[in-house]
Amino acid sequence: MLAEKTIPQADTPKSGQQVVNDFSITVATVNGSGSQTSNAAIVRSIFEMGIPVGGKNLFPSNIQGLPTWYTIRINKDGFLARCENHEIVVAMNQATFTQDLADVQPGGVFFYDDSIRAPITREDVVSYPMPVKKLIREREVPSNLRDYVANMVYVGVVAYILNIDMDKICSALTFQFKGKQKAIDMNYGMVTAAYEWAQANLTKQDPYRFEPMDKTAGFIMADGNTAAAIGTLYGGVQFVSWYPITPASSLAETYFDFVPMLRKDPETGKTTVVVIQAEDELAAIGMAVGAGWSGLRAMTSTSGPGISLMTEYVGLAYYAEVPVVIWDVQRVGPATGMPTRTAQGDVLLIAFASHGDTQHIMLFPGSVNECFEFGWKAFDLAERLQTPVFVLSDLDLGMNQWMTRPFEYPDQPMDRGKILWEEDIARLNGDWGRYRDVDGDGIPYRTLPGNRNPKSAWFARGTGHDENAKYTESPEVWERMLGRIKKKFDTACALVPKPVIETMDGAEIGIIAYGSTDDAVQEARNRLAASGIPTDYLRLKAYPFSPEIEEFIRNHARTYVVELNRDGQMQQLLTLEVPERAPDLIPLAHIDGLPLTATWIVTALTAKEVK
């Protein structure tokens, strides 16, 4: 273990020191007040100024009325994980005003609606009042829109104090309102009025400001759910069934925008994908499994509670060997838990979902771009392996705005797997069995409904069956069939996406992580290295684990497994893979519903290293 070291933390600005493009802004409002538009305008404006930026929304699970916070992380070096510091806070909610003021870092900035009658009790922060109600009255905003347009006041005041380009704000609002000029004029007019008021009445006293950069060229802003939906469309999805559930609903809702654009037959004018809102999760997975059996590229999307309800159908698809894709946008559980908070708590549930002996393919996108990529790759895997394939995203990745590279069109043709058509059956003289393994990889050949060869038919059942799909309760046959299905899982090791491995000179310890924790891990590694603790890093992309993962574990004295859950679920799976190295697989597991921070990782890892 290492001797005690000092880990760099965020510093309080010193007198006269300027802080440029490296801080966070937290906006405190009320859920349902329309602040999403104003916050998005700030994020996109900063992005268009060429400055790396990301936004994270912390919102309650009711429709409106409770507090909500939106944190904008700005970092010139591109580290955009959630930050525990609150350098700048914008207070628009009287109910949380006192706490919001207390949360500001010493030397920070506090913008506030001056109609909130509460004392400013701190002398170690710079405070800027904003006459929200006065400016709204002067602009004569319609009464039904005042609460929404009021949020544009803080956009204008913050823009003046922090030096956000007003042309970029106008461009951002044009993007937000999709060119609807009346809405653009009303909102930008309010921003301009607030900017001009600040210019005339406020004197800048804080050290924070924006300066244009060129670090966002070649990037876009997007959320993972949108990327996933587009990726599935490019992957040839033909059937989508879903039931509304936070935080997965927006994935399915995205189809309503993009199906008419991307999947309309130019000759008939009809769309080439069916999207159905089912009556519940059971119906959604049942429809998807039925569509997969019929030969369609089929999927459903849900979150943890929905997965719990779907497990019996998942077992049917596993044993009947029906390809289907299931997106799990994870949230906090168990039970209803916290529907609008993020987690990675469904790993073990899905790995062995359904009663009996099952093992399932899981993909772990670590970026918005990978949400798109795994959107189409999941179908290839499901059809190649004839099994359910799960993609595990989470609320943070799925619903928040991230900088990402533009999505790349699939670089390979669709892999429909082992399908026999009429001519194939004729060539075999009808001598085939639906569940025969003739290639030694555990994967049989299948036919699809509509095959006109009379010997192509077979009966799909969830009860005991032999290689020819005939019913049997023979113990020997049952054991043989389950063993053959398990062989597919071994075959999948060579088919699933490989992990990403990054090394540092002199590293004795390794870090394994997956999914949305990647940004926090990257920032933590940078800070650890600066303090003399180099680390190697493996980011998992899939389960089953490829051979590189076992080798990584064996090559390090200790390997820390970072994840957003209580029990170290991925660490448990890895322990099953390399049981003799169990003492050297150390869980760094944390679950409070919030995205992981680099500070937590650094503190937790260092506490274990320094002994």
Coordinates of C-alpha atoms in Angstrom, one line a residue, residues 12-555:
T12 CA -11.3 28.4 -3.6
P13 CA -10.4 31.3 -5.9
K14 CA -7.7 33.6 -4.4
S15 CA -8.2 37.3 -4.4
G16 CA -7.7 38.7 -7.9
Q17 CA -7.4 35.3 -9.5
Q18 CA -9.6 34.8 -12.6
V19 CA -11.4 31.6 -13.1
V20 CA -12.0 31.0 -16.8
N21 CA -14.0 28.1 -18.3
D22 CA -13.6 25.9 -15.3
F23 CA -16.6 26.0 -12.9
S24 CA -20.1 24.8 -12.4
I25 CA -23.5 26.6 -12.5
T26 CA -26.4 25.2 -10.5
V27 CA -29.9 26.6 -11.2
A28 CA -32.5 26.0 -8.5
T29 CA -36.1 26.2 -9.7
V30 CA -39.5 24.5 -9.3
N31 CA -40.4 21.4 -11.3
G32 CA -42.7 22.3 -14.2
S33 CA -41.8 25.9 -14.4
G34 CA -40.2 25.7 -17.8
S35 CA -36.6 26.1 -16.7
Q36 CA -35.5 23.2 -19.0
T37 CA -35.7 25.6 -22.0
S38 CA -33.6 28.3 -20.3
N39 CA -31.1 25.9 -19.0
A40 CA -30.7 24.2 -22.3
A41 CA -30.2 27.7 -23.9
I42 CA -27.3 28.3 -21.5
V43 CA -25.7 24.9 -22.2
R44 CA -26.0 25.2 -26.0
S45 CA -24.7 28.8 -25.9
I46 CA -21.6 27.8 -24.0
F47 CA -21.1 24.8 -26.4
E48 CA -21.4 27.1 -29.4
M49 CA -18.7 29.3 -27.9
G50 CA -16.4 26.3 -28.3
I51 CA -16.2 25.5 -24.5
P52 CA -16.6 21.9 -23.3
V53 CA -19.9 21.7 -21.3
G54 CA -22.4 19.2 -20.0
G55 CA -25.8 19.5 -18.2
K56 CA -27.3 17.3 -15.5
N57 CA -30.9 17.6 -14.3
L58 CA -31.9 16.7 -10.8
F59 CA -35.7 16.6 -10.8
P60 CA -38.5 15.2 -8.6
S61 CA -40.7 12.3 -9.6
N62 CA -43.9 14.3 -9.3
I63 CA -45.3 16.3 -12.3
Q64 CA -44.7 19.8 -10.9
G65 CA -44.3 21.9 -7.7
L66 CA -41.2 20.3 -6.0
P67 CA -37.7 21.6 -6.2
T68 CA -35.5 20.9 -9.2
W69 CA -31.8 21.6 -9.8
Y70 CA -29.9 21.8 -13.0
T71 CA -26.1 21.7 -12.9
I72 CA -24.0 22.9 -15.8
R73 CA -20.4 21.7 -15.7
I74 CA -17.8 23.7 -17.7
N75 CA -14.3 22.5 -17.9
K76 CA -11.7 23.6 -20.4
D77 CA -10.0 20.2 -20.3
G78 CA -13.2 18.3 -21.1
F79 CA -13.8 16.7 -17.7
L80 CA -17.6 16.9 -17.5
A81 CA -18.7 14.5 -14.8
R82 CA -20.9 15.8 -12.0
C83 CA -19.0 18.1 -9.7
E84 CA -19.6 18.3 -6.0
N85 CA -18.6 22.0 -5.9
H86 CA -21.2 24.7 -6.4
E87 CA -19.2 27.7 -7.5
I88 CA -22.2 29.5 -9.0
V89 CA -25.8 29.1 -7.9
V90 CA -28.9 30.7 -9.4
A91 CA -31.8 30.7 -6.8
M92 CA -35.3 31.0 -8.2
N93 CA -37.1 28.8 -5.6
Q94 CA -38.0 30.3 -2.3
A95 CA -38.5 26.9 -0.7
T96 CA -34.8 26.0 -1.2
F97 CA -33.3 29.5 -1.0
T98 CA -31.6 29.1 2.4
Q99 CA -30.0 25.8 1.4
D100 CA -29.0 27.0 -2.0
L101 CA -27.2 29.9 -0.5
A102 CA -25.5 27.6 2.0
D103 CA -24.3 25.4 -0.8
V104 CA -22.3 28.0 -2.6
Q105 CA -18.5 27.5 -2.4
P106 CA -16.7 30.2 -0.5
G107 CA -15.6 32.8 -3.1
G108 CA -18.5 31.7 -5.3
V109 CA -21.5 33.6 -6.8
F110 CA -25.2 33.7 -5.8
F111 CA -27.7 35.0 -8.3
Y112 CA -31.2 35.3 -6.8
D113 CA -34.7 36.5 -7.6
D114 CA -35.1 39.7 -5.5
S115 CA -38.8 39.0 -4.9
I116 CA -37.7 36.1 -2.5
R117 CA -37.8 37.7 0.9
A118 CA -34.9 36.0 2.6
P119 CA -31.7 37.5 4.1
I120 CA -28.3 37.1 2.4
T121 CA -26.4 35.8 5.3
R122 CA -23.0 35.2 3.8
E123 CA -20.2 37.6 3.2
D124 CA -17.8 35.1 1.6
V125 CA -19.8 35.0 -1.7
V126 CA -20.7 37.6 -4.3
S127 CA -24.5 38.1 -4.6
Y128 CA -26.4 39.5 -7.6
P129 CA -30.1 40.3 -7.2
M130 CA -32.4 39.9 -10.3
P131 CA -35.6 41.9 -10.5
V132 CA -37.5 39.0 -12.2
K133 CA -41.1 40.2 -11.6
K134 CA -40.3 43.8 -12.5
L135 CA -38.8 42.9 -15.8
I136 CA -41.7 40.5 -16.6
R137 CA -44.2 43.3 -16.0
E138 CA -42.3 45.7 -18.1
R139 CA -42.2 43.3 -21.1
E140 CA -46.0 42.7 -20.8
V141 CA -45.7 38.9 -21.0
P142 CA -49.1 37.1 -21.3
S143 CA -50.1 35.9 -17.8
N144 CA -50.2 32.2 -18.8
L145 CA -46.6 32.4 -20.0
R146 CA -45.0 34.5 -17.2
D147 CA -43.7 31.6 -15.1
Y148 CA -41.9 30.2 -18.2
V149 CA -40.5 33.4 -19.6
A150 CA -39.4 34.5 -16.1
N151 CA -36.6 32.0 -16.3
M152 CA -35.1 33.9 -19.2
V153 CA -34.3 36.7 -16.8
Y154 CA -31.6 34.7 -15.2
V155 CA -30.3 33.7 -18.7
G156 CA -29.8 37.4 -19.5
V157 CA -28.2 38.4 -16.1
V158 CA -25.9 35.4 -16.1
A159 CA -24.9 36.1 -19.7
Y160 CA -23.8 39.6 -18.8
I161 CA -21.9 38.8 -15.6
L162 CA -20.2 35.7 -17.0
N163 CA -19.7 36.9 -20.6
I164 CA -21.9 34.5 -22.6
D165 CA -22.1 35.6 -26.2
M166 CA -25.7 36.9 -26.8
D167 CA -25.6 35.9 -30.5
K168 CA -25.0 32.3 -29.3
I169 CA -28.0 32.6 -26.9
C170 CA -30.2 33.7 -29.8
S171 CA -28.9 30.8 -31.9
A172 CA -29.6 28.4 -29.0
L173 CA -33.2 29.6 -28.6
T174 CA -33.7 29.3 -32.3
F175 CA -32.6 25.7 -32.0
Q176 CA -34.8 25.1 -29.0
F177 CA -38.0 26.5 -30.5
K178 CA -37.3 25.0 -33.9
G179 CA -37.5 28.3 -35.7
K180 CA -40.9 29.4 -34.3
Q181 CA -40.3 33.1 -34.5
K182 CA -42.9 34.3 -32.1
A183 CA -41.6 32.1 -29.3
I184 CA -38.0 33.1 -30.2
D185 CA -38.8 36.8 -30.1
M186 CA -40.6 36.6 -26.8
N187 CA -37.9 34.7 -25.0
Y188 CA -34.9 36.4 -26.5
G189 CA -36.6 39.7 -25.9
M190 CA -36.7 38.8 -22.2
V191 CA -33.1 37.7 -22.2
T192 CA -32.1 41.0 -23.8
A193 CA -34.0 43.1 -21.3
A194 CA -32.4 41.3 -18.4
Y195 CA -28.9 41.6 -20.0
E196 CA -29.4 45.4 -20.5
W197 CA -30.8 45.8 -16.9
A198 CA -27.7 44.0 -15.6
Q199 CA -25.4 46.1 -17.7
A200 CA -26.9 49.2 -16.3
N201 CA -27.3 48.2 -12.6
L202 CA -24.7 45.5 -11.7
T203 CA -21.0 45.8 -11.3
K204 CA -19.1 42.6 -11.8
Q205 CA -17.3 41.6 -8.5
D206 CA -16.6 37.9 -9.0
P207 CA -13.7 36.1 -10.8
Y208 CA -15.7 33.7 -13.0
R209 CA -16.1 34.2 -16.8
F210 CA -16.3 32.5 -20.1
E211 CA -13.9 33.0 -23.0
P212 CA -14.4 31.5 -26.4
M213 CA -12.4 28.3 -27.2
D214 CA -12.3 25.9 -30.1
K215 CA -12.8 22.6 -28.2
T216 CA -16.3 21.6 -29.4
A217 CA -15.6 21.5 -33.1
G218 CA -16.7 18.1 -34.5
F219 CA -19.0 17.5 -31.5
I220 CA -22.8 17.6 -31.0
M221 CA -25.0 17.8 -28.0
A222 CA -27.3 14.9 -27.4
D223 CA -28.8 12.6 -24.8
G224 CA -28.5 8.8 -24.7
N225 CA -32.2 7.9 -25.2
T226 CA -32.4 9.9 -28.4
A227 CA -29.1 8.3 -29.6
A228 CA -30.4 4.8 -28.7
A229 CA -33.6 5.3 -30.7
I230 CA -31.8 6.6 -33.8
G231 CA -29.3 3.8 -33.5
T232 CA -32.1 1.2 -33.5
L233 CA -33.7 2.8 -36.5
Y234 CA -30.4 2.6 -38.4
G235 CA -30.1 -1.0 -37.2
G236 CA -33.3 -1.9 -39.0
V237 CA -35.7 -2.1 -36.1
Q238 CA -39.2 -3.1 -37.3
F239 CA -41.2 -3.5 -34.1
V240 CA -41.1 -1.5 -30.9
S241 CA -43.4 -2.1 -28.0
W242 CA -43.2 0.0 -24.8
Y243 CA -45.0 1.1 -21.7
P244 CA -44.3 4.5 -20.1
I245 CA -41.8 4.5 -17.3
T246 CA -39.2 7.0 -16.1
P247 CA -36.4 7.3 -17.3
A248 CA -37.0 5.1 -20.4
S249 CA -40.1 6.8 -21.9
S250 CA -38.2 9.4 -23.9
L251 CA -36.4 6.6 -25.8
A252 CA -39.7 5.3 -27.2
E253 CA -41.1 8.8 -27.6
T254 CA -38.2 9.8 -29.9
Y255 CA -39.5 7.4 -32.5
F256 CA -42.5 9.7 -33.1
D257 CA -40.0 12.4 -34.3
F258 CA -37.6 10.3 -36.3
V259 CA -39.7 7.4 -37.8
P260 CA -41.4 9.7 -40.3
M261 CA -38.1 11.2 -41.2
L262 CA -35.9 8.1 -41.5
R263 CA -38.2 5.1 -42.0
K264 CA -40.9 6.1 -44.5
D265 CA -41.2 4.1 -47.7
P266 CA -40.9 6.6 -50.5
E267 CA -43.3 4.7 -52.8
T268 CA -46.1 3.8 -50.4
G269 CA -45.7 6.6 -47.9
K270 CA -46.0 4.1 -45.1
T271 CA -43.6 3.8 -42.3
T272 CA -41.5 0.6 -42.1
V273 CA -41.5 0.2 -38.3
V274 CA -44.4 -0.3 -35.9
V275 CA -44.3 1.5 -32.6
I276 CA -47.0 0.3 -30.1
Q277 CA -47.7 1.6 -26.6
A278 CA -48.8 -1.5 -24.7
E279 CA -51.1 -1.7 -21.7
D280 CA -48.3 -2.7 -19.4
E281 CA -44.8 -4.1 -19.3
L282 CA -46.0 -7.7 -19.6
A283 CA -47.8 -6.9 -22.8
A284 CA -44.8 -4.9 -24.1
I285 CA -42.3 -7.8 -23.7
G286 CA -44.9 -10.3 -24.9
M287 CA -45.4 -8.4 -28.1
A288 CA -41.7 -8.0 -28.7
V289 CA -41.0 -11.7 -28.2
G290 CA -43.8 -12.5 -30.6
A291 CA -42.5 -10.1 -33.2
G292 CA -39.0 -11.5 -32.8
W293 CA -40.3 -15.1 -33.3
S294 CA -42.0 -13.9 -36.5
G295 CA -38.7 -12.7 -37.9
L296 CA -38.9 -8.9 -37.2
R297 CA -36.1 -7.0 -35.5
A298 CA -38.0 -6.3 -32.3
M299 CA -37.3 -4.5 -29.1
T300 CA -38.8 -2.9 -26.0
S301 CA -37.5 -0.3 -23.6
T302 CA -38.1 0.0 -19.8
S303 CA -36.4 0.5 -16.5
G304 CA -35.8 -1.7 -13.4
P305 CA -39.4 -2.3 -12.3
G306 CA -40.4 -3.2 -15.8
I307 CA -37.5 -5.7 -16.1
S308 CA -38.9 -7.3 -12.9
L309 CA -42.2 -7.8 -14.5
M310 CA -40.8 -9.0 -17.8
T311 CA -38.6 -11.9 -16.5
E312 CA -41.0 -14.8 -17.3
Y313 CA -41.2 -13.7 -21.0
V314 CA -37.4 -13.3 -21.0
G315 CA -37.1 -16.9 -19.9
L316 CA -39.4 -18.0 -22.7
A317 CA -37.3 -16.1 -25.3
Y318 CA -34.1 -17.6 -23.8
Y319 CA -35.4 -21.2 -23.9
A320 CA -37.4 -20.9 -27.1
E321 CA -34.3 -19.1 -28.6
V322 CA -36.1 -16.0 -29.9
P323 CA -34.1 -12.9 -30.7
V324 CA -35.3 -9.7 -28.9
V325 CA -33.6 -6.5 -27.7
I326 CA -34.4 -5.0 -24.3
W327 CA -33.2 -1.5 -23.3
D328 CA -33.0 -1.0 -19.6
V329 CA -32.5 2.7 -18.7
Q330 CA -31.7 2.1 -15.0
R331 CA -33.0 4.1 -12.1
V332 CA -32.7 3.7 -8.3
G333 CA -34.4 0.7 -6.7
P334 CA -35.5 -1.6 -5.1
A335 CA -39.3 -1.2 -5.3
T336 CA -40.4 2.2 -6.8
G337 CA -37.2 3.6 -5.3
M338 CA -36.4 7.0 -6.7
P339 CA -37.7 7.0 -10.3
T340 CA -35.8 10.2 -11.3
R341 CA -32.4 9.3 -9.9
T342 CA -29.7 7.3 -11.6
A343 CA -28.1 3.9 -10.7
Q344 CA -26.4 0.8 -12.0
G345 CA -28.5 -1.6 -9.8
D346 CA -29.9 -4.0 -12.4
V347 CA -26.8 -5.9 -13.4
L348 CA -27.3 -9.0 -11.3
L349 CA -31.1 -9.0 -12.0
I350 CA -30.5 -9.1 -15.7
A351 CA -27.5 -11.4 -15.8
F352 CA -29.6 -14.3 -14.6
A353 CA -33.2 -13.0 -15.2
S354 CA -36.0 -15.5 -15.1
H355 CA -36.4 -18.7 -13.0
G356 CA -34.3 -21.7 -13.8
D357 CA -30.8 -21.6 -15.4
T358 CA -30.3 -18.5 -17.6
Q359 CA -27.4 -16.3 -18.6
H360 CA -28.0 -13.2 -20.6
I361 CA -26.0 -11.0 -23.0
M362 CA -25.6 -7.4 -21.6
L363 CA -24.2 -4.4 -23.3
F364 CA -23.0 -1.3 -21.3
P365 CA -22.8 1.9 -23.4
G366 CA -20.4 4.3 -21.8
S367 CA -21.3 7.3 -23.9
V368 CA -24.1 8.8 -26.0
N369 CA -22.2 7.7 -29.1
E370 CA -22.2 4.1 -27.9
C371 CA -25.9 4.3 -27.2
F372 CA -26.3 4.9 -30.9
E373 CA -23.7 2.2 -31.8
F374 CA -25.2 -0.5 -29.5
G375 CA -28.7 0.5 -30.8
W376 CA -27.9 -1.4 -34.0
K377 CA -25.3 -3.8 -32.7
A378 CA -27.7 -5.3 -30.2
F379 CA -29.9 -6.6 -33.1
D380 CA -27.0 -8.3 -34.8
L381 CA -26.1 -10.0 -31.6
A382 CA -29.7 -11.0 -30.8
E383 CA -30.2 -12.5 -34.2
R384 CA -26.8 -14.1 -34.4
L385 CA -27.2 -15.8 -31.0
Q386 CA -31.0 -16.2 -31.1
T387 CA -31.4 -14.9 -27.6
P388 CA -32.5 -11.8 -25.7
V389 CA -29.9 -9.1 -25.6
F390 CA -30.1 -6.4 -22.9
V391 CA -28.6 -2.9 -23.2
L392 CA -28.0 -1.3 -19.8
S393 CA -28.0 2.5 -19.9
D394 CA -29.1 4.7 -17.0
L395 CA -30.9 7.9 -16.3
D396 CA -27.8 10.0 -16.3
L397 CA -26.7 8.8 -19.7
G398 CA -30.2 8.5 -21.1
M399 CA -31.8 11.8 -20.1
N400 CA -29.0 14.3 -19.7
Q401 CA -27.2 16.4 -22.3
W402 CA -23.7 15.2 -23.3
M403 CA -21.0 16.3 -25.7
T404 CA -20.5 13.6 -28.2
R405 CA -19.0 12.8 -31.6
P406 CA -21.5 12.7 -34.4
F407 CA -23.1 9.2 -34.9
E408 CA -21.5 7.0 -37.5
Y409 CA -23.6 5.0 -39.9
P410 CA -23.3 1.2 -39.3
D411 CA -20.0 0.0 -40.9
Q412 CA -21.2 -3.5 -41.7
P413 CA -24.3 -5.1 -43.2
M414 CA -27.0 -6.5 -40.9
D415 CA -26.3 -9.9 -39.4
R416 CA -29.5 -11.9 -39.5
G417 CA -27.8 -15.0 -38.2
K418 CA -28.5 -18.6 -39.2
I419 CA -31.7 -18.4 -41.2
L420 CA -32.8 -21.1 -43.7
W421 CA -34.8 -20.0 -46.6
E422 CA -36.9 -22.2 -49.1
E423 CA -33.9 -23.1 -51.2
D424 CA -31.9 -24.1 -48.1
I425 CA -34.5 -26.5 -46.9
A426 CA -34.8 -28.0 -50.4
R427 CA -31.0 -28.5 -50.5
L428 CA -31.2 -30.3 -47.2
N429 CA -34.1 -32.4 -48.4
G430 CA -36.0 -31.2 -45.3
D431 CA -33.5 -32.9 -43.0
W432 CA -33.0 -30.2 -40.4
G433 CA -34.0 -29.6 -36.8
R434 CA -34.8 -26.3 -35.3
Y435 CA -32.7 -26.9 -32.3
R436 CA -29.8 -28.9 -33.7
D437 CA -26.3 -27.6 -33.2
V438 CA -24.5 -28.6 -36.4
D439 CA -21.7 -26.1 -36.2
G440 CA -20.5 -26.7 -32.6
D441 CA -21.1 -23.1 -31.5
G442 CA -24.4 -23.8 -29.7
I443 CA -26.4 -21.8 -32.3
P444 CA -29.0 -23.8 -34.3
Y445 CA -30.6 -22.8 -37.6
R446 CA -34.1 -21.3 -37.8
T447 CA -36.8 -20.7 -40.3
L448 CA -39.2 -17.8 -40.2
P449 CA -43.0 -17.7 -40.7
G450 CA -43.7 -17.2 -44.4
N451 CA -41.2 -19.8 -45.6
R452 CA -43.2 -21.7 -48.2
N453 CA -41.3 -24.9 -48.0
P454 CA -43.7 -27.3 -46.2
K455 CA -40.8 -28.8 -44.2
S456 CA -39.8 -25.4 -42.7
A457 CA -42.4 -25.4 -40.0
W458 CA -41.7 -25.9 -36.4
F459 CA -43.5 -25.2 -33.1
A460 CA -42.0 -22.8 -30.6
R461 CA -42.6 -23.8 -27.0
G462 CA -41.4 -23.0 -23.6
T463 CA -41.8 -26.6 -22.4
G464 CA -39.3 -29.4 -22.8
H465 CA -38.4 -30.1 -26.4
D466 CA -35.8 -32.0 -28.4
E467 CA -33.6 -31.0 -31.3
N468 CA -36.5 -31.2 -33.7
A469 CA -38.7 -29.0 -31.5
K470 CA -40.9 -31.9 -30.5
Y471 CA -42.3 -32.1 -26.9
T472 CA -40.4 -34.2 -24.5
E473 CA -39.9 -34.6 -20.7
S474 CA -36.9 -36.8 -21.1
P475 CA -34.3 -35.9 -18.4
E476 CA -31.4 -36.6 -20.8
V477 CA -32.8 -34.4 -23.5
W478 CA -33.5 -31.6 -21.1
E479 CA -30.0 -31.6 -19.8
R480 CA -28.6 -31.8 -23.3
M481 CA -30.6 -28.9 -24.5
L482 CA -29.8 -26.6 -21.6
G483 CA -26.1 -27.5 -22.0
R484 CA -26.2 -26.6 -25.7
I485 CA -27.9 -23.3 -25.0
K486 CA -25.2 -22.4 -22.5
K487 CA -22.6 -23.0 -25.2
K488 CA -24.1 -20.0 -27.0
F489 CA -23.1 -17.9 -24.1
D490 CA -19.5 -19.0 -24.5
T491 CA -19.7 -18.3 -28.2
A492 CA -20.8 -14.8 -27.4
C493 CA -17.5 -14.0 -25.8
A494 CA -15.9 -13.5 -29.2
L495 CA -18.9 -11.5 -30.6
V496 CA -19.6 -8.9 -28.0
P497 CA -17.8 -5.5 -28.0
K498 CA -14.3 -5.6 -26.5
P499 CA -13.4 -3.6 -23.5
V500 CA -11.4 -0.3 -23.7
I501 CA -8.1 -0.5 -21.9
E502 CA -5.9 2.5 -21.0
T503 CA -2.6 2.2 -19.3
M504 CA -0.1 4.4 -17.4
D505 CA 3.6 3.9 -16.9
G506 CA 4.3 2.4 -13.5
A507 CA 0.7 1.5 -12.6
E508 CA 0.3 -1.4 -10.2
I509 CA -3.4 -1.0 -9.6
G510 CA -6.2 -1.2 -12.0
I511 CA -9.7 0.3 -12.2
I512 CA -12.7 -1.4 -13.9
A513 CA -15.8 0.5 -14.6
Y514 CA -18.7 0.6 -17.0
G515 CA -21.5 2.8 -18.4
S516 CA -22.0 6.4 -17.4
T517 CA -19.2 6.4 -14.7
D518 CA -16.6 6.7 -17.4
D519 CA -16.3 10.5 -17.2
A520 CA -15.8 10.5 -13.4
V521 CA -13.3 7.7 -13.6
Q522 CA -11.3 9.5 -16.3
E523 CA -11.1 12.7 -14.2
A524 CA -10.3 10.8 -11.1
R525 CA -7.4 9.0 -12.8
N526 CA -6.0 12.3 -13.9
R527 CA -6.1 13.7 -10.4
L528 CA -4.7 10.4 -8.9
A529 CA -1.8 10.5 -11.4
A530 CA -1.0 14.1 -10.5
S531 CA -0.6 13.0 -6.9
G532 CA 1.7 10.1 -7.8
I533 CA -0.8 7.3 -8.1
P534 CA -0.9 6.0 -11.7
T535 CA -3.7 3.6 -12.6
D536 CA -4.6 1.4 -15.5
Y537 CA -8.2 1.4 -16.6
L538 CA -10.5 -1.1 -18.2
R539 CA -14.0 0.0 -19.3
L540 CA -16.3 -2.9 -19.7
K541 CA -18.6 -2.8 -22.7
A542 CA -20.3 -6.2 -22.5
Y543 CA -21.1 -9.4 -20.6
P544 CA -20.0 -12.2 -21.1
F545 CA -16.5 -11.1 -20.3
S546 CA -13.9 -11.4 -23.1
P547 CA -10.4 -12.9 -22.3
E548 CA -8.8 -9.4 -22.0
I549 CA -10.7 -8.8 -18.8
E550 CA -9.3 -11.8 -17.0
E551 CA -5.9 -10.9 -18.2
F552 CA -6.3 -7.3 -16.9
I553 CA -7.2 -8.6 -13.5
R554 CA -4.3 -11.0 -13.3
N555 CA -1.9 -8.3 -14.3

